[in-house]
Short mmCIF file of C-alpha atoms and ligand atoms in Angstrom, two decimals:
data_model
loop_
_atom_site.label_atom_id
_atom_site.label_comp_id
_atom_site.label_asym_id
_atom_site.label_seq_id
_atom_site.Cartn_x
_atom_site.Cartn_y
_atom_site.Cartn_z
CA MET W 1 -68.78 -35.88 6.46
CA SER W 2 -72.27 -35.44 5.23
CA ILE W 3 -74.71 -38.24 4.88
CA TRP W 4 -77.24 -37.98 2.07
CA HIS W 5 -80.44 -40.03 2.83
CA VAL W 6 -82.26 -40.87 -0.47
CA THR W 7 -85.30 -43.05 -0.71
CA GLY W 8 -85.92 -43.89 -4.35
CA GLY W 9 -89.19 -44.67 -6.15
CA GLU W 10 -90.74 -41.17 -6.35
CA ARG W 11 -91.23 -39.67 -9.79
CA LEU W 12 -89.91 -36.09 -10.09
CA ARG W 13 -92.32 -33.26 -10.94
CA GLY W 14 -92.18 -29.60 -11.18
CA SER W 15 -89.67 -26.89 -12.02
CA LEU W 16 -86.37 -25.63 -10.65
CA ARG W 17 -84.00 -22.78 -11.27
CA ILE W 18 -80.50 -23.70 -12.36
CA GLN W 19 -77.64 -22.29 -10.22
CA GLY W 20 -74.81 -20.07 -11.54
CA SER W 21 -71.90 -21.90 -13.11
CA LYS W 22 -69.20 -23.12 -10.86
CA ASN W 23 -66.61 -23.47 -13.66
CA ALA W 24 -67.54 -19.92 -14.99
CA VAL W 25 -67.37 -18.10 -11.63
CA LEU W 26 -64.13 -19.60 -10.29
CA PRO W 27 -61.76 -18.14 -13.27
CA VAL W 28 -63.69 -14.82 -13.01
CA ILE W 29 -63.01 -14.56 -9.19
CA ALA W 30 -59.33 -15.24 -9.90
CA ALA W 31 -59.18 -12.72 -12.77
CA SER W 32 -60.80 -10.00 -10.53
CA LEU W 33 -57.11 -9.66 -9.19
CA LEU W 34 -56.54 -7.69 -12.34
CA CYS W 35 -59.28 -5.12 -11.50
CA SER W 36 -57.92 -1.98 -10.07
CA SER W 37 -61.11 -1.40 -7.98
CA GLU W 38 -64.35 -3.27 -7.69
CA THR W 39 -65.99 -6.23 -9.22
CA GLU W 40 -69.65 -7.29 -8.66
CA LEU W 41 -70.74 -10.76 -9.65
CA THR W 42 -74.36 -11.73 -9.52
CA ASN W 43 -75.87 -15.27 -9.68
CA CYS W 44 -72.98 -16.72 -7.84
CA PRO W 45 -73.68 -20.21 -6.44
CA ARG W 46 -73.07 -21.02 -2.84
CA LEU W 47 -70.32 -23.67 -3.06
CA SER W 48 -67.24 -24.69 -1.07
CA ASP W 49 -65.10 -24.02 -4.15
CA VAL W 50 -66.40 -20.50 -4.45
CA GLU W 51 -65.73 -19.85 -0.76
CA ALA W 52 -62.23 -21.21 -1.12
CA ALA W 53 -61.59 -18.94 -4.01
CA MET W 54 -62.87 -15.94 -2.01
CA ASP W 55 -60.64 -16.95 0.92
CA ILE W 56 -57.64 -16.95 -1.36
CA LEU W 57 -58.53 -13.35 -2.49
CA ARG W 58 -58.86 -12.28 1.10
CA TYR W 59 -55.47 -13.86 1.95
CA LEU W 60 -53.98 -11.78 -0.87
CA GLY W 61 -55.33 -8.65 0.67
CA CYS W 62 -58.50 -8.15 -1.35
CA GLN W 63 -61.99 -7.44 0.14
CA ALA W 64 -64.39 -10.30 -0.84
CA GLU W 65 -68.05 -10.15 0.47
CA ARG W 66 -71.08 -12.20 -0.29
CA ASP W 67 -74.62 -10.80 0.06
CA GLY W 68 -77.13 -13.50 -1.27
CA ASP W 69 -75.98 -14.43 -4.69
CA VAL W 70 -73.88 -11.29 -5.20
CA LEU W 71 -70.15 -11.29 -4.59
CA THR W 72 -68.42 -8.05 -4.25
CA ILE W 73 -64.55 -8.08 -4.65
CA GLY W 74 -62.46 -5.06 -4.00
CA SER W 75 -58.86 -5.60 -5.46
CA ALA W 76 -57.47 -2.10 -5.36
CA SER W 77 -54.61 -2.94 -3.07
CA PRO W 78 -53.73 -6.57 -2.63
CA SER W 79 -50.76 -7.00 -0.35
CA ARG W 80 -49.19 -10.43 -1.03
CA CYS W 81 -48.33 -12.70 -3.86
CA ASP W 82 -48.21 -16.15 -2.29
CA ILE W 83 -50.92 -18.76 -1.62
CA PRO W 84 -50.27 -21.23 1.26
CA ARG W 85 -50.55 -24.91 0.87
CA ASP W 86 -53.72 -25.33 2.77
CA LEU W 87 -55.60 -22.77 0.73
CA MET W 88 -54.24 -24.18 -2.58
CA HIS W 89 -55.54 -27.65 -1.62
CA ARG W 90 -58.96 -26.48 -0.57
CA MET W 91 -59.89 -25.92 -4.28
CA ARG W 92 -58.98 -28.26 -7.02
CA SER W 93 -58.69 -25.51 -9.58
CA SER W 94 -56.61 -23.09 -7.48
CA VAL W 95 -53.94 -23.12 -10.16
CA ILE W 96 -56.09 -20.65 -11.97
CA PHE W 97 -54.69 -17.95 -9.64
CA LEU W 98 -51.20 -18.30 -11.17
CA GLY W 99 -51.87 -16.24 -14.31
CA PRO W 100 -53.71 -13.51 -12.39
CA MET W 101 -51.04 -13.26 -9.79
CA LEU W 102 -48.35 -12.98 -12.35
CA ALA W 103 -50.21 -10.30 -14.11
CA ARG W 104 -50.96 -8.19 -11.03
CA PHE W 105 -47.66 -8.67 -9.04
CA GLY W 106 -45.18 -10.02 -11.62
CA GLU W 107 -44.60 -12.78 -9.10
CA ALA W 108 -46.48 -15.89 -7.72
CA HIS W 109 -45.52 -18.34 -5.00
CA VAL W 110 -47.80 -21.28 -4.85
CA SER W 111 -47.69 -24.89 -3.69
CA VAL W 112 -48.23 -27.46 -6.43
CA PRO W 113 -51.75 -28.62 -6.49
CA GLY W 114 -51.90 -32.24 -5.51
CA GLY W 115 -53.21 -35.13 -7.48
CA CYS W 116 -56.94 -35.06 -7.61
CA GLU W 117 -59.56 -37.78 -7.37
CA LEU W 118 -59.90 -37.94 -11.11
CA GLY W 119 -56.34 -39.12 -11.54
CA PRO W 120 -53.24 -37.03 -12.05
CA ARG W 121 -53.84 -33.40 -12.74
CA PRO W 122 -50.69 -32.06 -14.57
CA ILE W 123 -50.19 -28.27 -14.88
CA ASP W 124 -47.41 -28.42 -17.57
CA LEU W 125 -49.63 -26.56 -20.17
CA HIS W 126 -50.44 -23.79 -17.63
CA LEU W 127 -46.70 -23.36 -16.93
CA GLN W 128 -45.62 -23.68 -20.65
CA ALA W 129 -48.07 -20.90 -21.54
CA LEU W 130 -46.77 -18.51 -18.73
CA ARG W 131 -43.19 -19.29 -19.76
CA LEU W 132 -44.02 -18.37 -23.36
CA LEU W 133 -45.31 -15.02 -22.04
CA GLY W 134 -41.91 -14.38 -20.42
CA ALA W 135 -42.30 -15.90 -16.87
CA GLU W 136 -39.36 -17.63 -15.27
CA ILE W 137 -40.70 -20.59 -13.39
CA ARG W 138 -38.82 -22.64 -10.75
CA GLU W 139 -40.28 -25.75 -9.60
CA GLU W 140 -39.16 -26.40 -6.06
CA PRO W 141 -40.02 -29.28 -3.68
CA GLY W 142 -43.76 -28.77 -2.91
CA GLY W 143 -43.94 -25.29 -4.58
CA ILE W 144 -43.59 -23.16 -7.76
CA VAL W 145 -42.17 -19.74 -7.99
CA CYS W 146 -43.19 -17.72 -11.09
CA GLN W 147 -41.52 -14.36 -11.84
CA ALA W 148 -41.79 -11.92 -14.66
CA ALA W 149 -40.43 -8.42 -14.57
CA ARG W 150 -42.33 -7.88 -17.79
CA LEU W 151 -44.77 -10.13 -19.67
CA ARG W 152 -44.53 -10.09 -23.44
CA GLY W 153 -47.21 -11.16 -25.94
CA ALA W 154 -46.49 -14.51 -27.50
CA GLU W 155 -47.81 -17.21 -29.69
CA ILE W 156 -49.09 -19.98 -27.30
CA PRO W 157 -49.90 -23.31 -29.12
CA LEU W 158 -51.59 -25.70 -26.60
CA THR W 159 -51.08 -29.39 -27.28
CA LEU W 160 -54.44 -29.97 -25.57
CA PRO W 161 -57.36 -27.64 -25.45
CA SER W 162 -57.04 -27.40 -21.59
CA VAL W 163 -59.74 -25.22 -20.03
CA GLY W 164 -57.56 -24.00 -17.13
CA ALA W 165 -54.42 -23.41 -19.21
CA THR W 166 -56.43 -21.40 -21.72
CA GLU W 167 -57.84 -19.34 -18.76
CA ASN W 168 -54.49 -18.75 -17.18
CA ALA W 169 -52.94 -17.68 -20.60
CA MET W 170 -55.85 -15.37 -21.29
CA ILE W 171 -55.63 -13.64 -17.99
CA ALA W 172 -51.71 -13.43 -17.87
CA ALA W 173 -51.87 -12.10 -21.43
CA CYS W 174 -53.81 -9.08 -20.36
CA ALA W 175 -50.85 -7.70 -18.58
CA ALA W 176 -48.40 -8.51 -21.48
CA GLU W 177 -47.00 -6.00 -23.92
CA GLY W 178 -47.94 -6.74 -27.55
CA GLU W 179 -50.27 -9.34 -29.01
CA THR W 180 -50.78 -12.84 -27.68
CA VAL W 181 -52.49 -15.55 -29.81
CA ILE W 182 -53.53 -18.82 -28.12
CA TYR W 183 -53.97 -21.77 -30.57
CA ASN W 184 -55.94 -24.81 -29.87
CA ALA W 185 -57.71 -22.88 -27.07
CA ALA W 186 -60.53 -24.58 -25.11
CA ARG W 187 -63.90 -23.63 -26.53
CA GLU W 188 -66.07 -24.22 -23.38
CA PRO W 189 -68.75 -21.58 -22.51
CA GLU W 190 -66.98 -20.64 -19.47
CA ILE W 191 -64.03 -19.34 -21.76
CA GLU W 192 -66.59 -16.98 -23.32
CA THR W 193 -67.64 -15.77 -19.85
CA LEU W 194 -64.06 -15.11 -18.92
CA GLN W 195 -63.50 -13.16 -22.12
CA GLU W 196 -66.65 -11.10 -21.35
CA TYR W 197 -65.43 -10.24 -17.90
CA LEU W 198 -61.79 -9.39 -19.09
CA ARG W 199 -63.37 -7.09 -21.68
CA LEU W 200 -65.33 -5.40 -18.95
CA LEU W 201 -61.95 -4.86 -17.08
CA GLY W 202 -60.52 -3.25 -20.31
CA ALA W 203 -58.91 -6.05 -22.18
CA GLN W 204 -58.81 -6.17 -25.99
CA ILE W 205 -59.55 -9.74 -26.34
CA SER W 206 -61.42 -11.84 -29.01
CA GLY W 207 -61.94 -15.42 -30.28
CA ALA W 208 -63.41 -17.05 -27.15
CA GLY W 209 -65.44 -19.97 -28.28
CA SER W 210 -63.22 -20.61 -31.32
CA PRO W 211 -59.76 -22.36 -31.10
CA VAL W 212 -57.91 -19.12 -31.59
CA ILE W 213 -57.94 -16.46 -28.97
CA ARG W 214 -56.19 -13.05 -29.37
CA VAL W 215 -55.37 -10.72 -26.49
CA ASN W 216 -54.00 -7.27 -27.45
CA GLY W 217 -53.60 -4.94 -24.57
CA PHE W 218 -55.42 -3.78 -21.50
CA THR W 219 -56.81 -0.32 -20.48
CA PRO W 220 -57.97 -0.67 -16.88
CA ARG W 221 -61.54 0.38 -15.99
CA GLU W 222 -62.99 1.37 -12.64
CA HIS W 223 -65.93 -1.12 -12.03
CA ALA W 224 -67.00 -4.43 -13.60
CA GLY W 225 -70.40 -6.05 -13.03
CA LEU W 226 -71.18 -9.48 -14.48
CA ARG W 227 -73.94 -12.04 -14.09
CA ILE W 228 -72.63 -15.61 -13.95
CA PRO W 229 -74.46 -17.73 -16.50
CA PRO W 230 -76.26 -20.99 -15.60
CA ASP W 231 -74.31 -24.17 -14.77
CA ARG W 232 -74.66 -26.52 -17.70
CA ILE W 233 -73.44 -29.44 -15.57
CA ALA W 234 -75.84 -28.84 -12.78
CA ALA W 235 -78.61 -28.65 -15.48
CA ALA W 236 -77.39 -31.94 -16.93
CA THR W 237 -77.45 -33.46 -13.40
CA TYR W 238 -81.25 -32.57 -12.88
CA LEU W 239 -82.04 -33.99 -16.23
CA CYS W 240 -80.15 -37.14 -15.43
CA CYS W 241 -81.97 -37.40 -12.01
CA THR W 242 -85.21 -37.20 -13.88
CA ALA W 243 -84.03 -39.92 -16.30
CA CYS W 244 -83.26 -42.13 -13.30
CA ALA W 245 -86.43 -41.51 -11.32
CA GLY W 246 -88.88 -40.72 -14.12
CA GLY W 247 -91.23 -37.73 -14.25
CA ASP W 248 -91.66 -34.39 -15.79
CA VAL W 249 -89.40 -31.55 -14.99
CA ASP W 250 -88.85 -28.02 -16.26
CA LEU W 251 -85.37 -26.31 -15.90
CA LEU W 252 -85.54 -22.54 -15.61
CA ASP W 253 -82.58 -20.43 -16.48
CA ALA W 254 -80.92 -23.35 -18.41
CA GLU W 255 -78.92 -22.66 -21.47
CA PRO W 256 -79.74 -25.49 -23.98
CA ASP W 257 -77.24 -24.42 -26.54
CA HIS W 258 -74.48 -25.19 -23.97
CA MET W 259 -75.59 -28.73 -23.47
CA ALA W 260 -76.54 -30.01 -26.88
CA PRO W 261 -74.76 -33.37 -26.66
CA VAL W 262 -76.41 -34.14 -23.30
CA LEU W 263 -79.84 -33.30 -24.54
CA GLU W 264 -79.35 -35.28 -27.74
CA THR W 265 -78.28 -38.35 -25.86
CA LEU W 266 -81.31 -38.13 -23.54
CA GLU W 267 -83.56 -37.92 -26.49
CA ALA W 268 -81.76 -40.90 -28.12
CA MET W 269 -82.58 -42.72 -24.88
CA GLY W 270 -86.37 -42.09 -25.26
CA CYS W 271 -86.65 -39.02 -22.94
CA ALA W 272 -89.08 -36.30 -24.31
CA VAL W 273 -86.85 -33.21 -24.38
CA THR W 274 -87.97 -29.72 -25.49
CA ALA W 275 -85.71 -26.69 -25.25
CA ARG W 276 -85.83 -22.98 -25.91
CA PRO W 277 -83.37 -20.28 -24.63
CA GLY W 278 -83.61 -20.27 -20.88
CA HIS W 279 -85.76 -23.29 -20.58
CA VAL W 280 -85.55 -27.08 -20.93
CA HIS W 281 -88.36 -29.56 -20.33
CA ILE W 282 -87.77 -33.36 -19.88
CA GLY W 283 -90.47 -36.01 -19.66
CA VAL W 284 -89.61 -39.53 -18.86
CA SER W 285 -92.03 -42.56 -18.68
CA GLY W 286 -91.27 -46.20 -19.04
CA ARG W 287 -88.08 -47.98 -19.51
CA LEU W 288 -85.35 -46.03 -21.47
CA ARG W 289 -83.07 -47.51 -24.09
CA ALA W 290 -79.42 -47.43 -24.30
CA PRO W 291 -77.90 -44.43 -26.32
CA GLY W 292 -75.21 -44.88 -28.86
CA ALA W 293 -71.71 -44.73 -27.45
CA VAL W 294 -71.04 -41.78 -25.05
CA VAL W 295 -67.68 -40.46 -25.88
CA THR W 296 -66.38 -37.65 -23.77
CA ARG W 297 -64.53 -34.82 -25.64
CA PRO W 298 -63.57 -31.24 -25.08
CA TYR W 299 -66.43 -28.82 -25.87
CA PRO W 300 -68.57 -28.94 -28.01
CA GLY W 301 -68.24 -32.61 -27.43
CA PHE W 302 -69.94 -34.74 -24.56
CA PRO W 303 -68.74 -33.19 -21.32
CA THR W 304 -66.71 -35.49 -19.06
CA ASP W 305 -68.38 -33.90 -16.10
CA ALA W 306 -71.69 -35.10 -17.23
CA ALA W 307 -70.71 -38.76 -18.07
CA PRO W 308 -71.06 -40.10 -14.51
CA LEU W 309 -74.61 -38.57 -14.39
CA LEU W 310 -75.52 -40.17 -17.70
CA MET W 311 -74.12 -43.47 -16.52
CA ALA W 312 -76.54 -43.33 -13.62
CA ALA W 313 -79.34 -42.68 -16.06
CA CYS W 314 -78.27 -45.77 -18.02
CA LEU W 315 -78.40 -48.34 -15.20
CA LYS W 316 -81.84 -49.55 -16.13
CA VAL W 317 -82.06 -49.07 -19.89
CA THR W 318 -82.67 -51.82 -22.43
CA GLY W 319 -79.51 -52.84 -24.28
CA PRO W 320 -75.90 -52.22 -23.44
CA ALA W 321 -74.65 -48.65 -22.98
CA VAL W 322 -71.00 -47.93 -23.86
CA PHE W 323 -68.94 -44.98 -22.40
CA ILE W 324 -65.56 -43.94 -23.57
CA GLU W 325 -63.71 -41.45 -21.31
CA ASN W 326 -61.05 -39.34 -23.08
CA ILE W 327 -60.24 -36.59 -20.48
CA PHE W 328 -59.60 -38.02 -17.07
CA SER W 329 -58.25 -41.54 -16.28
CA GLY W 330 -59.85 -41.67 -12.78
CA ARG W 331 -63.39 -40.88 -13.97
CA TYR W 332 -64.98 -44.23 -13.13
CA ARG W 333 -64.65 -44.54 -9.35
CA HIS W 334 -68.35 -44.14 -8.92
CA ALA W 335 -68.92 -47.44 -10.93
CA GLU W 336 -68.00 -49.66 -8.09
CA GLU W 337 -70.44 -47.84 -5.90
CA LEU W 338 -73.25 -48.00 -8.47
CA ARG W 339 -72.73 -51.81 -8.54
CA ARG W 340 -73.85 -51.89 -4.95
CA LEU W 341 -77.27 -50.72 -6.09
CA GLY W 342 -77.39 -53.80 -8.36
CA ALA W 343 -76.00 -52.11 -11.52
CA ASP W 344 -74.12 -54.24 -14.04
CA ILE W 345 -71.01 -52.30 -15.10
CA THR W 346 -67.71 -53.46 -16.56
CA ILE W 347 -64.67 -51.21 -16.77
CA ARG W 348 -61.69 -51.73 -19.14
CA GLY W 349 -59.42 -48.70 -19.06
CA PRO W 350 -61.20 -45.80 -20.64
CA LEU W 351 -64.13 -47.96 -21.66
CA ALA W 352 -67.22 -48.69 -19.46
CA MET W 353 -70.07 -50.95 -20.46
CA VAL W 354 -73.39 -50.80 -18.65
CA THR W 355 -75.87 -53.55 -19.15
CA GLY W 356 -79.30 -52.29 -18.08
CA VAL W 357 -80.92 -54.18 -15.23
CA GLU W 358 -84.75 -54.29 -14.54
CA SER W 359 -84.55 -52.73 -11.09
CA LEU W 360 -82.00 -51.32 -8.55
CA HIS W 361 -82.15 -51.57 -4.82
CA GLY W 362 -81.05 -49.11 -2.15
CA ALA W 363 -77.52 -49.45 -0.57
CA ASN W 364 -74.94 -47.66 1.43
CA LEU W 365 -72.53 -45.81 -0.92
CA THR W 366 -69.38 -43.62 -0.62
CA SER W 367 -69.06 -40.64 -2.91
CA PRO W 368 -65.62 -40.71 -4.71
CA ASP W 369 -65.70 -37.19 -6.20
CA LEU W 370 -68.05 -34.31 -7.11
CA ARG W 371 -69.77 -35.62 -10.23
CA GLY W 372 -69.37 -39.25 -9.08
CA GLY W 373 -71.13 -38.21 -5.84
CA ALA W 374 -73.98 -36.56 -7.75
CA ALA W 375 -74.29 -39.73 -9.94
CA LEU W 376 -74.82 -41.86 -6.86
CA VAL W 377 -77.61 -39.48 -5.54
CA ALA W 378 -79.17 -39.65 -9.10
CA ALA W 379 -79.01 -43.44 -9.16
CA ALA W 380 -80.36 -43.80 -5.71
CA LEU W 381 -83.44 -41.74 -6.73
CA GLY W 382 -84.17 -44.55 -9.22
CA ALA W 383 -83.47 -47.50 -6.82
CA GLU W 384 -86.14 -49.13 -4.64
CA GLY W 385 -85.82 -48.33 -1.03
CA PRO W 386 -83.51 -46.28 1.08
CA SER W 387 -79.85 -45.42 0.28
CA LEU W 388 -77.22 -43.57 2.18
CA VAL W 389 -74.51 -41.62 0.37
CA TYR W 390 -71.52 -40.85 2.60
CA ASP W 391 -69.85 -37.72 1.17
CA ASP W 392 -66.66 -36.13 2.34
CA GLY W 393 -67.61 -32.64 1.03
CA HIS W 394 -67.37 -33.37 -2.73
CA ILE W 395 -71.04 -32.66 -3.51
CA ARG W 396 -71.10 -29.22 -2.11
CA ARG W 397 -68.01 -28.22 -4.04
CA GLY W 398 -70.37 -28.12 -7.05
CA TYR W 399 -74.11 -28.08 -6.09
CA ASP W 400 -75.87 -25.28 -4.38
CA GLY W 401 -78.96 -26.67 -2.71
CA LEU W 402 -79.06 -30.05 -4.42
CA GLU W 403 -81.34 -31.64 -1.75
CA GLU W 404 -83.77 -28.68 -1.56
CA SER W 405 -84.01 -28.63 -5.40
CA LEU W 406 -84.75 -32.32 -5.56
CA ARG W 407 -87.19 -32.21 -2.67
CA GLY W 408 -88.98 -29.37 -4.50
CA LEU W 409 -89.47 -31.90 -7.31
CA GLY W 410 -91.00 -34.54 -4.84
CA ALA W 411 -87.84 -36.53 -4.18
CA GLN W 412 -87.37 -38.01 -0.73
CA ILE W 413 -83.92 -36.81 0.14
CA TRP W 414 -82.20 -34.96 2.96
CA CYS W 415 -78.69 -34.40 4.11
CA GLU W 416 -77.21 -34.80 7.46
CA GLY W 417 -74.13 -33.00 8.60
CA GLY W 418 -71.40 -31.35 6.55
CA GLU W 419 -70.79 -27.60 6.17
CA ARG W 420 -73.18 -25.39 4.34
CA TYR W 421 -71.99 -22.36 2.34
C1 UD1 U 1 -61.92 -27.96 -16.25
C2 UD1 U 1 -63.16 -28.01 -15.28
C3 UD1 U 1 -63.57 -29.42 -15.01
C4 UD1 U 1 -63.68 -30.25 -16.26
C5 UD1 U 1 -62.50 -30.12 -17.19
C6 UD1 U 1 -62.68 -30.81 -18.53
C7 UD1 U 1 -63.09 -25.97 -14.10
C8 UD1 U 1 -62.83 -25.26 -12.78
N1 UD1 U 1 -63.05 -27.24 -14.03
O1 UD1 U 1 -60.92 -28.55 -15.40
O2 UD1 U 1 -64.81 -29.41 -14.32
O3 UD1 U 1 -63.94 -31.65 -16.00
O4 UD1 U 1 -62.19 -28.74 -17.39
O5 UD1 U 1 -63.79 -30.33 -19.15
O6 UD1 U 1 -63.35 -25.32 -15.10
N2 UD1 U 1 -53.89 -31.38 -18.85
C9 UD1 U 1 -52.60 -31.60 -19.02
N3 UD1 U 1 -51.65 -30.58 -18.69
C10 UD1 U 1 -52.20 -29.40 -18.13
C11 UD1 U 1 -53.59 -29.21 -18.04
C12 UD1 U 1 -54.35 -30.17 -18.42
O7 UD1 U 1 -52.13 -32.63 -19.46
O8 UD1 U 1 -51.30 -28.56 -17.82
C13 UD1 U 1 -54.86 -32.35 -19.20
C14 UD1 U 1 -55.71 -33.01 -18.11
O9 UD1 U 1 -54.94 -33.98 -17.39
C15 UD1 U 1 -56.97 -33.44 -18.77
C16 UD1 U 1 -57.13 -32.55 -19.99
O10 UD1 U 1 -55.86 -31.82 -20.14
O11 UD1 U 1 -56.72 -34.80 -19.30
C17 UD1 U 1 -58.26 -31.50 -19.77
O12 UD1 U 1 -57.98 -30.87 -18.62
P1 UD1 U 1 -58.41 -29.40 -18.38
O13 UD1 U 1 -59.25 -28.87 -19.60
O14 UD1 U 1 -57.14 -28.59 -18.11
O15 UD1 U 1 -59.38 -29.48 -17.13
P2 UD1 U 1 -59.41 -28.30 -15.92
O16 UD1 U 1 -59.26 -26.88 -16.48
O17 UD1 U 1 -58.53 -28.72 -14.88
#
């Protein structure tokens, strides 16, 4: 358990560099199983999820080393094709290893990823995609066995543009004979990063960023080196922290094109936002106003991961702010905690209404999940007096040096206990 000590009331000033993207690096680490020799990834954030993914690779018999922000992975001779329950459960998105294991070994034995803090996290689309590629899948009590003597290219229509299912299908299709076409594919920037990496490994793959992705064979190459792009959700987090506390902040290494709906919403609230490639500036003074309805949707819509942060930024706005969550049913668990700060929030199913209050006061809070936890920290920065955020390891799943970055901007924040990565 870590305890985040936050004393609100300080305006944020200065600049910070945005970490590499968690959601981009995780599928690339899993896909490195396809590489017949060495992968070198730079700009890798220090996160518990990244360490868990590296531990899975080590368990499978790969070499996985970190030196600063560089991960070096040697996957010349992995030795096993199962992932035990404790490793599967350390990382929410461990299901992303299914496609790579099937592609590399023709076999994968994994325990079923449990429910997660955001509500049920089904994997039916992942399994359906792998079945269409020719895998036989048996769901046993507590586990899944996937086998395929040979994977065959297939047409894969996804009923939802699931990010993880698209990634699993792309990776497994690299080992299939013939063409695979994924329809209604997720279009997130992380899908484009995965495509870039698979191309470096020798895949003929195109279409990432559009709803149709084609994979057409694989000619293994010896070495792949990739720089992980900046984390658009971490960037949104620091922008929302500034919207909560007020101030003037420059984000370096941010990619504004990947976060257009977040920037537009903050502008609509009265924040001064200027952006160019690699750089975003936000200036916040005075009371902000409620934006139009914030409706989460798959990319390029408003990202569900940024919605809790934006909710924190709306607690003191003028007028009512409306949120509609379309991706995860358990997304609002931070709302009850925000109320302890004096926030006025009503939840009705997927709808949340925030009525802005004049001021917030410090309180003791419990972090419910990764982005919810970050939202509590952001809100506490805009509250008067000290707050404590009790966090059971959620925040370090996704943020590399959150407290140092915020302290660098003048925030009063420190973190007690909990493991560092
Ligand atoms: C990824 C991100 C996560 C983000 C989410 C949505 C990573 C590591 N995580 O998660 O941060 O919040 O995208 O942008 O990249 N679904 C099914 N069946 C499936 C798979 C998904 O019904 O087999 C549903 C989910 O319940 C959810 C929706 O599809 O309602 C989207 O989920 P998905 O895009 O798969 O999210 P993840 O890849 O798990």
